[in-house]
XYZ file of C-alpha atoms in Angstrom:
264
model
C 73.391 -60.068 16.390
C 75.377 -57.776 14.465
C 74.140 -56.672 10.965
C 76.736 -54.395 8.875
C 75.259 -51.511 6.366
C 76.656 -50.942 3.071
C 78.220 -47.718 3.800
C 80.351 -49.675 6.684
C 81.789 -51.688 4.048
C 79.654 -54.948 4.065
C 80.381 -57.936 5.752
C 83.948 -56.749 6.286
C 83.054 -54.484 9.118
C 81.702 -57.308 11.052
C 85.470 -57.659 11.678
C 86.722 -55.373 15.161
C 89.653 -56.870 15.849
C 91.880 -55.678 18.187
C 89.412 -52.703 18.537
C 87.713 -51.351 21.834
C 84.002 -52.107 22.218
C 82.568 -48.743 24.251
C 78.955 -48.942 25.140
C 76.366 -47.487 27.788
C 74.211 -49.117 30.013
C 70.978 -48.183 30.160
C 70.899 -46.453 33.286
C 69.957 -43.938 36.243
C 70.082 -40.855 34.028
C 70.933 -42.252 30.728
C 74.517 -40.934 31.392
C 75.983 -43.195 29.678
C 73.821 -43.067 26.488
C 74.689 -38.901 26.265
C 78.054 -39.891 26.906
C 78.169 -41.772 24.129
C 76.564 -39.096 22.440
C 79.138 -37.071 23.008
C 82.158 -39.423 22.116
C 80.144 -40.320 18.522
C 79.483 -36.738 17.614
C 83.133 -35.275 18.463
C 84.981 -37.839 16.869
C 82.254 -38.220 13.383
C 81.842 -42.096 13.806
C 80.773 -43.844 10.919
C 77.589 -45.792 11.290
C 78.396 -49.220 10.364
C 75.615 -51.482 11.331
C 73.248 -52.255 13.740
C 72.955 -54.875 16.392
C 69.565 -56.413 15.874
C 68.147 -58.150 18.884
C 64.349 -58.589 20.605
C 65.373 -57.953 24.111
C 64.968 -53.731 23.253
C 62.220 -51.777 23.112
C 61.075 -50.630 19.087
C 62.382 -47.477 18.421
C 62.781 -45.656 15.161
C 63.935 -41.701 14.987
C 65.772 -39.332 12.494
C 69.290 -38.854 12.661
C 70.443 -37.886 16.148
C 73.868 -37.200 14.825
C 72.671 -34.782 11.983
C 74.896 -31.963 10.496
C 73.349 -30.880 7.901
C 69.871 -31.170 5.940
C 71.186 -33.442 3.634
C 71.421 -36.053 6.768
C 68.773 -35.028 8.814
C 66.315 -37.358 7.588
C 68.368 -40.662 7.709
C 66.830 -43.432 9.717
C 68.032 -44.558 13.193
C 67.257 -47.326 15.519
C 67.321 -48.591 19.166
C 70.976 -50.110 19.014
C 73.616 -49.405 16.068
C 77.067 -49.306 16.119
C 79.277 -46.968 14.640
C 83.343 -47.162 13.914
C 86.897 -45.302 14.032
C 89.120 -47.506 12.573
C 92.323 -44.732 12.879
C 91.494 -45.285 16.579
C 90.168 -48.981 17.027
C 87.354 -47.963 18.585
C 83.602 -49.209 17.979
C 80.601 -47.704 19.554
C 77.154 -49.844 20.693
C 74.527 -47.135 20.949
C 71.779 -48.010 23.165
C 68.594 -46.218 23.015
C 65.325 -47.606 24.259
C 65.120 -49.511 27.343
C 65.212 -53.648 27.900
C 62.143 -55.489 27.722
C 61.287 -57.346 30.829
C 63.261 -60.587 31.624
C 65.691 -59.915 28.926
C 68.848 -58.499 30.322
C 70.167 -62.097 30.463
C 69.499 -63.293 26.515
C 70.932 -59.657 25.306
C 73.762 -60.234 27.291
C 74.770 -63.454 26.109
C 74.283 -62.176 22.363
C 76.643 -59.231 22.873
C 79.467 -61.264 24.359
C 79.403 -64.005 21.947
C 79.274 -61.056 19.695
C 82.397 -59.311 21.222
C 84.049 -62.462 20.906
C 83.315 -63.553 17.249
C 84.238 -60.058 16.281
C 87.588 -60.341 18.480
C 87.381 -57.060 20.051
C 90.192 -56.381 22.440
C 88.333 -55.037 25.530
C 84.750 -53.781 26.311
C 84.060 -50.496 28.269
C 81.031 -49.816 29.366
C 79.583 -46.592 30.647
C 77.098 -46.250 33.486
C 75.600 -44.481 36.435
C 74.029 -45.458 39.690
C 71.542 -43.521 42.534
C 73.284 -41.200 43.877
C 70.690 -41.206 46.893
C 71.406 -45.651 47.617
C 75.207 -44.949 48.557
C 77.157 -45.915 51.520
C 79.259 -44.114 54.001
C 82.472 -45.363 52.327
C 81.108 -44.220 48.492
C 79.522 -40.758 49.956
C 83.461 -39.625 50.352
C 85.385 -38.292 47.581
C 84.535 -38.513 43.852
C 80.997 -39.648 42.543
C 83.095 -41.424 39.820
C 83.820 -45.233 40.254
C 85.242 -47.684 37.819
C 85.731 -51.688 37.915
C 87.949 -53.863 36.117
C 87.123 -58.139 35.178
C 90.213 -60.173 36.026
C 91.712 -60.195 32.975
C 91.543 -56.519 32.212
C 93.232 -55.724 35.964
C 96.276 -57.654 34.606
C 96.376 -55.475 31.826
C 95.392 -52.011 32.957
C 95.334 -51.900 37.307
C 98.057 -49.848 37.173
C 96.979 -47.377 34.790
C 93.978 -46.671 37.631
C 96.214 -46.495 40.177
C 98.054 -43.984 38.615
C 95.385 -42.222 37.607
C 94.784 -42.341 41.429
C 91.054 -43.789 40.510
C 88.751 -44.837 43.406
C 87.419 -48.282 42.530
C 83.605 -49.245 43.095
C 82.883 -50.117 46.772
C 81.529 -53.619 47.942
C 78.914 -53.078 50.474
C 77.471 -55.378 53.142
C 74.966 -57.773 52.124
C 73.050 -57.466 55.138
C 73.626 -54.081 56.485
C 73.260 -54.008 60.196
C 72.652 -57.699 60.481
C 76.163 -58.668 58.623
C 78.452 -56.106 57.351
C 81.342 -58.605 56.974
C 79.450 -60.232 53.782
C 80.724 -57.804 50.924
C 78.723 -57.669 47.453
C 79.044 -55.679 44.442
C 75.409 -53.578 44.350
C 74.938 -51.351 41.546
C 71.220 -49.485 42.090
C 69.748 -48.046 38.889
C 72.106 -49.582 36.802
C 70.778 -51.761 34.740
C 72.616 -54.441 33.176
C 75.952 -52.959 34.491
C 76.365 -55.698 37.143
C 75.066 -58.822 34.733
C 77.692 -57.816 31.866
C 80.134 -57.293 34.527
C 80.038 -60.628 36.585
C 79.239 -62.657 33.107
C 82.574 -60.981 31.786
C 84.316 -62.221 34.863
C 83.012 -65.461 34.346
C 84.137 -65.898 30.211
C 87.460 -64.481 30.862
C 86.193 -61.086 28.802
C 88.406 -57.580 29.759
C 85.758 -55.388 30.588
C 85.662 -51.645 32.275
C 83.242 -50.230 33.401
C 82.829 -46.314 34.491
C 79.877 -45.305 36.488
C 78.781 -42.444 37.931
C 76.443 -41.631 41.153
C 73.856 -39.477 39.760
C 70.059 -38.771 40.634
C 67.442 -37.889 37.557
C 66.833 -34.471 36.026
C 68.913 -32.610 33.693
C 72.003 -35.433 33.359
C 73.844 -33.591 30.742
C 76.293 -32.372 33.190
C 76.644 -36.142 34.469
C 77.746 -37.001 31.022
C 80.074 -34.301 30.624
C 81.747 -35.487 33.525
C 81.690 -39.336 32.717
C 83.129 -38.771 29.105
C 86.138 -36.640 30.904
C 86.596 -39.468 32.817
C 86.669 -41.995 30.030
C 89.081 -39.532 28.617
C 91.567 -39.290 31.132
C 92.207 -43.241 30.347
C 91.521 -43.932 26.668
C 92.675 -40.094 25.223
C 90.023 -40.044 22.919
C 90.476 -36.037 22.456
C 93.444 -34.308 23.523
C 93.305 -32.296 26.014
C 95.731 -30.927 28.905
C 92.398 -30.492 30.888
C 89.288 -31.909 30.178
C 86.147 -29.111 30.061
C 82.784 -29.532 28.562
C 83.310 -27.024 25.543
C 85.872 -29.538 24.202
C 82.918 -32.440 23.310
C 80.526 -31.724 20.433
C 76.844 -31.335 21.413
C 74.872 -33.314 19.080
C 72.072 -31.878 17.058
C 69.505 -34.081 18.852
C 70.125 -32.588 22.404
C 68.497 -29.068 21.223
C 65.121 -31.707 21.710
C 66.035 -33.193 25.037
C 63.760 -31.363 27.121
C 61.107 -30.217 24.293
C 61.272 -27.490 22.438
C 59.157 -25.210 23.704
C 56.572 -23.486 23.877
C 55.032 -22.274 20.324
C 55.730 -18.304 19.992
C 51.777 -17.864 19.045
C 50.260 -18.407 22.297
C 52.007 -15.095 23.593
């Protein structure tokens, strides 16, 4: 359920209409939480709420966004959301994993959501193991998208132009039956359940994945927010390079932050 802050206005932010829902999954990587890093600290979203809900892990953490020390000290939790009205875009950041058995309940509580607050489309951001592809999904680009019904209508084109390669199906019983085609989506999370329930409730939904393995994912994101870019424009750009995104001021901590300059 979505609860607005003061600072997003009240109760009147509760209201997205027409706007673009962009999200990560919780995923292979996290690539699509650091891309949504990226996309909320280049463009200085305004936090506007958060979603509350029991199907996340507790989490509570200082500003990830912080610019300044004024900021750096502000509270933040495991899912808020965060707006661009001059755009019509709204951002669900994700960021502690799903409890057990409760992919299904969040999912049904963020479409009814997206639907109360009568956003336009949903894109969702994602990744996949790299090392679980097929033959077919080994060629080419490690970048994949898929479209619900009702957003191919509106958009299939726009991939095709974009000359996009579209997530494979793969057999359901390889080497037994490889005529049986279904959509399989290793290490993704609750990519495939938001899809197919989309599908199901008439919802346009994208989502953008990427085959990745874990380690150091940041250059995963970089190249899943280009992608998102190519489509939506978010930044301008003629071509899309890392040094264009803002870093946030959380990343410095990804990996630690070292070792303490006294023990040398």
């Amino acid at each position: 359920m979505f609860v607005p802050c003061e600072r997003g206005g009240g109760s009147a932010s509760s209201d997205f209409k027409g706007f673009i829902l962009l999200m990560p999954a919780v995923s292979v990587g996290n690539v699509g939480q650091l891309a949504i890093d990226l996309v909320i600290s280049t463009l200085s979203m305004t936090k506007v709420g958060y979603f509350y809900t029991d199907c996340l892990v507790p989490m509570v953490g200082n500003n990830p966004y912080a610019t300044a020390e004024e900021n750096s000290m502000e509270l933040s939790i495991n899912a808020e959301v965060y707006s661009l009205p001059s755009k019509k875009l709204v951002v669900l950041q994700i960021r502690s994993p799903f409890i057990k058995n409760k992919y299904r309940p969040f999912c049904q509580t963020l479409l009814s959501w997206v639907k109360s607050s009568k956003c336009a489309r949903v894109v969702v951001l994602s990744s996949s193991h790299a090392y679980q592809r097929d033959d077919e999904q080994l060629l080419g680009t490690p970048l994949r998208y898929l479209l619900t019904p009702d957003l191919e209508k509106a958009a299939g084109g726009l991939m095709q132009e974009l000359n996009w390669k579209e997530m494979e199906k793969v057999a359901a019983y390889p080497g037994i039956n490889d005529t049986e085609k279904v959509l399989h989506i290793p290490g993704g999370g609750i990519t495939k359940l938001l899809f197919t329930e989309s599908c199901s409730k008439g919802i346009q939904m994208a989502v953008l994945l990427k085959f990745c393995s874990e380690g150091d994912n940041i250059p995963d994101a970089f190249a899943l927010v280009n992608y998102l870019n190519e489509w939506l424009q978010l930044i301008k750009s003629e071509v899309n390079t890392s040094s264009q995104w803002k870093i946030p001021s959380s990343w410095r901590l990804l990996f630690g932050s070292g070792l303490p300059p006294a023990l040398f």
